[in-house]
């Protein structure tokens, strides 16, 4: 087989656990193809803006890319289900579930790329200056949301979304531009936000789903053996495998924060969780409407996701 | 030599030829970037890059600070702030030997605090200060030298468009960069004043002295300056204290100048409209270069040139400071023919990885490199500040202006050495922001 | 000056003013955001996205005006050393290159705008469709191409290489220092 190089674009710094995941995935693929496929990683938006990753892959500017569909609201309505709150409890088996579920719709929704796999980051939650336990506590707060979906949730709960980049969020919180933030746990420590937010809600509020996409022509030009090797690296097991490093990193943050004496970590009761679910229920309806409008049977898609999550023990 | 290396070298050669043939910088960089990307990857991908990247750049919210800071400077000029600054500086230091030139420097520094552009600062102060110095019979070398050099304070003292662009290209915090520029900017101002003193001490030509202003005039003249001081403190304090982001600071600054101008009845609808039109023009041509630079950057990334040059420079094993001096010398020479922003957008993607690997602070380097490219604005044969001055004062030959800036260039080199030797001068303020 | 050039001049004048108004709106939105945040503990939903999308329109329209007034930054070192006639040829060459690039840009950007429309991408807040803003911005790039075509046509048809810096003889260009020099 002809040796080929995959130019893999992502948008986090090379020090991020994701870089390691891609490196390991690439090394395994390289071995499986007898060294004929190698992966070169272009981190930190070197080949283009984070929001453009899907288009970059489609157009062959990058051969592969790490896509955050939440960056382009309205564009991938089916995939948005993965981002809906109070849905998924973990990023490892949960990623396998998302991958298996989205495999049924990827050809239609992301048909102009080869969807290798879909996965998620470890669940994020509210971290705040004032205690948040029930949905009513978000009312009137300025919250830095993770993405468009969470932004809608904040608005729904009567809060104000504050749009700043992840690195700017520490300053935004320190100066009172924001009162709370939704983040996975480890990132709170990574960005030094633990100095400002002392209250944490121990509830898998949301995950952010991602897609590893490959340029279609690139895939089609591979030899049959190479295609098979790629296919073997694009499945629920690899979706799980590639999310473990980051998930471990993030969930490790929860234990560290719990051990800090000046931090308060609150676990909501079952009634309180029910209250949260009820408060965000309109988002599910809104999602179903958008998906129906896009020509899918929203209820079927939704039930499929729920069943798959149950199968992988990651239904919240 | 590998194929990517050949394409990269060829790309630079074609780029310089196109630039010499007076193709607009943004077009030349974009064309070579896309063409090179097509050779490295494939043509259809390169063409799609054209549809993707420019609109993303133009709709990047953090870049909105560029037109708004330009608007602030433009409104400040229209509301007569530059004149007032000159009058106040004059009242305080105009009576010393070389006082008019010193007052020019001081006024440039004051104006720089609300204007992010060197060329705009030089152009504004030429109109205000040159006629005065001519009237008093100043030697034209000193008169034009102090304006051209003083103008460079526009990007040395924050807010600074070039510093902001460095921040965007390297993903560094623009607020921190601005705060880091405060002490070096003030140092630049003081050293320029010293330069004028040294000039009049050692110059053979006669520098006339004007009457000392009395306290009534001093107080009267300073009344107009409070607005500038207030605005600078407001903007920089707001960024330092994190009350607002740099983009918000730009919006607040422009609105602030507008409100002050309206309250003092210095601005009318027509003037405001004029300023808006000017600012969007200037911004569009800056964005156009940035768009080209980013396209060129993707091409360089695809050839992996930056990493290779970094490895090459590191292999020379000159040590961090040896390599740094080499880089700065390269920029100084390049600055003779290229303008400040072109150098930043062209070379930062290549040099920045080296700087990081050498272990230098990226905020500190931002200030250092802006100080270095700023020199290019006043060094022959191509110096934008000198050209602007020349276009406004046709009777003074170019070579006289270039001769006039020489003492300031020497002082710039001294200041640069100081900041390289004592990084704390740059990093003290931003470090207290933590 | 023929009717075509007159028409272009009028369009450019309008675009110039409209881009200026967009800048006023962006600045005003920024000001309001800060005032609302500290004064009233409130936010302006969607202002972030609307501001940045308007910025894109204003900048691309400004690019067209700058092309018309020849205010895009160029390196003059060789040009200024040449005799008058040679300068004219150099101008024509630069315009031809610029025109070619602008034409490709116009085409590829239109493809992108249509793709964005098909994708249904919206803003984070308020669910505003993004493509109409991109289409407005596209008009600026299309106008840039037309402006350059007009200037090239002017030179080729009249055979006069000594083109003024813009088509209109009494066009009150913005400032007396080169645009865009920071
Ligand atoms: Na300045
Ligand atoms: Na120079």
mmCIF file with all atom_site columns, N, CA and C in Angstrom, chain B residues 85 97 124 159 164 171 227 260 274 319 349 358 373 375 418 432:
data_model
loop_
_atom_site.group_PDB
_atom_site.id
_atom_site.type_symbol
_atom_site.label_atom_id
_atom_site.label_alt_id
_atom_site.label_comp_id
_atom_site.label_asym_id
_atom_site.label_entity_id
_atom_site.label_seq_id
_atom_site.pdbx_PDB_ins_code
_atom_site.Cartn_x
_atom_site.Cartn_y
_atom_site.Cartn_z
_atom_site.occupancy
_atom_site.B_iso_or_equiv
_atom_site.pdbx_formal_charge
_atom_site.auth_seq_id
_atom_site.auth_comp_id
_atom_site.auth_asym_id
_atom_site.auth_atom_id
_atom_site.pdbx_PDB_model_num
ATOM 1  N N  . UNK B 1 85  ? -2.885  69.137 23.882 1.00 0.00 ? 85  UNK B N  1
ATOM 2  C CA . UNK B 1 85  ? -1.735  68.462 24.480 1.00 0.00 ? 85  UNK B CA 1
ATOM 3  C C  . UNK B 1 85  ? -0.457  69.231 24.193 1.00 0.00 ? 85  UNK B C  1
ATOM 4  N N  . UNK B 1 97  ? 15.894  74.990 26.508 1.00 0.00 ? 97  UNK B N  1
ATOM 5  C CA . UNK B 1 97  ? 16.533  74.896 25.186 1.00 0.00 ? 97  UNK B CA 1
ATOM 6  C C  . UNK B 1 97  ? 16.044  73.624 24.519 1.00 0.00 ? 97  UNK B C  1
ATOM 7  N N  . UNK B 1 124 ? -0.749  63.596 12.902 1.00 0.00 ? 124 UNK B N  1
ATOM 8  C CA . UNK B 1 124 ? -1.437  64.586 13.720 1.00 0.00 ? 124 UNK B CA 1
ATOM 9  C C  . UNK B 1 124 ? -0.466  65.621 14.264 1.00 0.00 ? 124 UNK B C  1
ATOM 10 N N  . UNK B 1 159 ? -2.903  52.234 24.196 1.00 0.00 ? 159 UNK B N  1
ATOM 11 C CA . UNK B 1 159 ? -3.249  51.118 23.330 1.00 0.00 ? 159 UNK B CA 1
ATOM 12 C C  . UNK B 1 159 ? -2.423  51.102 22.054 1.00 0.00 ? 159 UNK B C  1
ATOM 13 N N  . UNK B 1 164 ? -1.668  44.595 19.702 1.00 0.00 ? 164 UNK B N  1
ATOM 14 C CA . UNK B 1 164 ? -2.905  43.814 19.681 1.00 0.00 ? 164 UNK B CA 1
ATOM 15 C C  . UNK B 1 164 ? -2.809  42.717 18.630 1.00 0.00 ? 164 UNK B C  1
ATOM 16 N N  . UNK B 1 171 ? -2.085  34.307 20.247 1.00 0.00 ? 171 UNK B N  1
ATOM 17 C CA . UNK B 1 171 ? -3.103  33.954 21.232 1.00 0.00 ? 171 UNK B CA 1
ATOM 18 C C  . UNK B 1 171 ? -2.686  34.339 22.643 1.00 0.00 ? 171 UNK B C  1
ATOM 19 N N  . UNK B 1 227 ? -8.921  65.645 30.134 1.00 0.00 ? 227 UNK B N  1
ATOM 20 C CA . UNK B 1 227 ? -9.726  64.637 29.447 1.00 0.00 ? 227 UNK B CA 1
ATOM 21 C C  . UNK B 1 227 ? -8.870  63.455 29.004 1.00 0.00 ? 227 UNK B C  1
ATOM 22 N N  . UNK B 1 260 ? -16.903 63.296 25.625 1.00 0.00 ? 260 UNK B N  1
ATOM 23 C CA . UNK B 1 260 ? -16.137 64.488 26.027 1.00 0.00 ? 260 UNK B CA 1
ATOM 24 C C  . UNK B 1 260 ? -16.182 65.533 24.917 1.00 0.00 ? 260 UNK B C  1
ATOM 25 N N  . UNK B 1 274 ? -17.215 61.734 9.601  1.00 0.00 ? 274 UNK B N  1
ATOM 26 C CA . UNK B 1 274 ? -15.886 61.711 8.969  1.00 0.00 ? 274 UNK B CA 1
ATOM 27 C C  . UNK B 1 274 ? -14.955 60.718 9.697  1.00 0.00 ? 274 UNK B C  1
ATOM 28 N N  . UNK B 1 319 ? 22.776  29.961 22.543 1.00 0.00 ? 319 UNK B N  1
ATOM 29 C CA . UNK B 1 319 ? 22.197  30.307 23.838 1.00 0.00 ? 319 UNK B CA 1
ATOM 30 C C  . UNK B 1 319 ? 20.999  31.194 23.629 1.00 0.00 ? 319 UNK B C  1
ATOM 31 N N  . UNK B 1 349 ? 4.740   34.216 13.052 1.00 0.00 ? 349 UNK B N  1
ATOM 32 C CA . UNK B 1 349 ? 4.447   32.779 13.039 1.00 0.00 ? 349 UNK B CA 1
ATOM 33 C C  . UNK B 1 349 ? 5.707   31.923 12.951 1.00 0.00 ? 349 UNK B C  1
ATOM 34 N N  . UNK B 1 358 ? 13.044  28.820 23.538 1.00 0.00 ? 358 UNK B N  1
ATOM 35 C CA . UNK B 1 358 ? 14.194  29.380 24.254 1.00 0.00 ? 358 UNK B CA 1
ATOM 36 C C  . UNK B 1 358 ? 13.819  29.749 25.683 1.00 0.00 ? 358 UNK B C  1
ATOM 37 N N  . UNK B 1 373 ? 10.260  46.453 15.697 1.00 0.00 ? 373 UNK B N  1
ATOM 38 C CA . UNK B 1 373 ? 9.688   46.788 14.386 1.00 0.00 ? 373 UNK B CA 1
ATOM 39 C C  . UNK B 1 373 ? 9.357   48.274 14.308 1.00 0.00 ? 373 UNK B C  1
ATOM 40 N N  . UNK B 1 375 ? 11.195  50.609 15.132 1.00 0.00 ? 375 UNK B N  1
ATOM 41 C CA . UNK B 1 375 ? 12.378  51.273 14.576 1.00 0.00 ? 375 UNK B CA 1
ATOM 42 C C  . UNK B 1 375 ? 12.300  51.365 13.065 1.00 0.00 ? 375 UNK B C  1
ATOM 43 N N  . UNK B 1 418 ? 18.228  47.833 27.176 1.00 0.00 ? 418 UNK B N  1
ATOM 44 C CA . UNK B 1 418 ? 17.812  47.912 28.582 1.00 0.00 ? 418 UNK B CA 1
ATOM 45 C C  . UNK B 1 418 ? 16.705  46.907 28.886 1.00 0.00 ? 418 UNK B C  1
ATOM 46 N N  . UNK B 1 432 ? 1.594   41.645 38.319 1.00 0.00 ? 432 UNK B N  1
ATOM 47 C CA . UNK B 1 432 ? 0.742   41.974 39.468 1.00 0.00 ? 432 UNK B CA 1
ATOM 48 C C  . UNK B 1 432 ? -0.735  41.781 39.133 1.00 0.00 ? 432 UNK B C  1
#
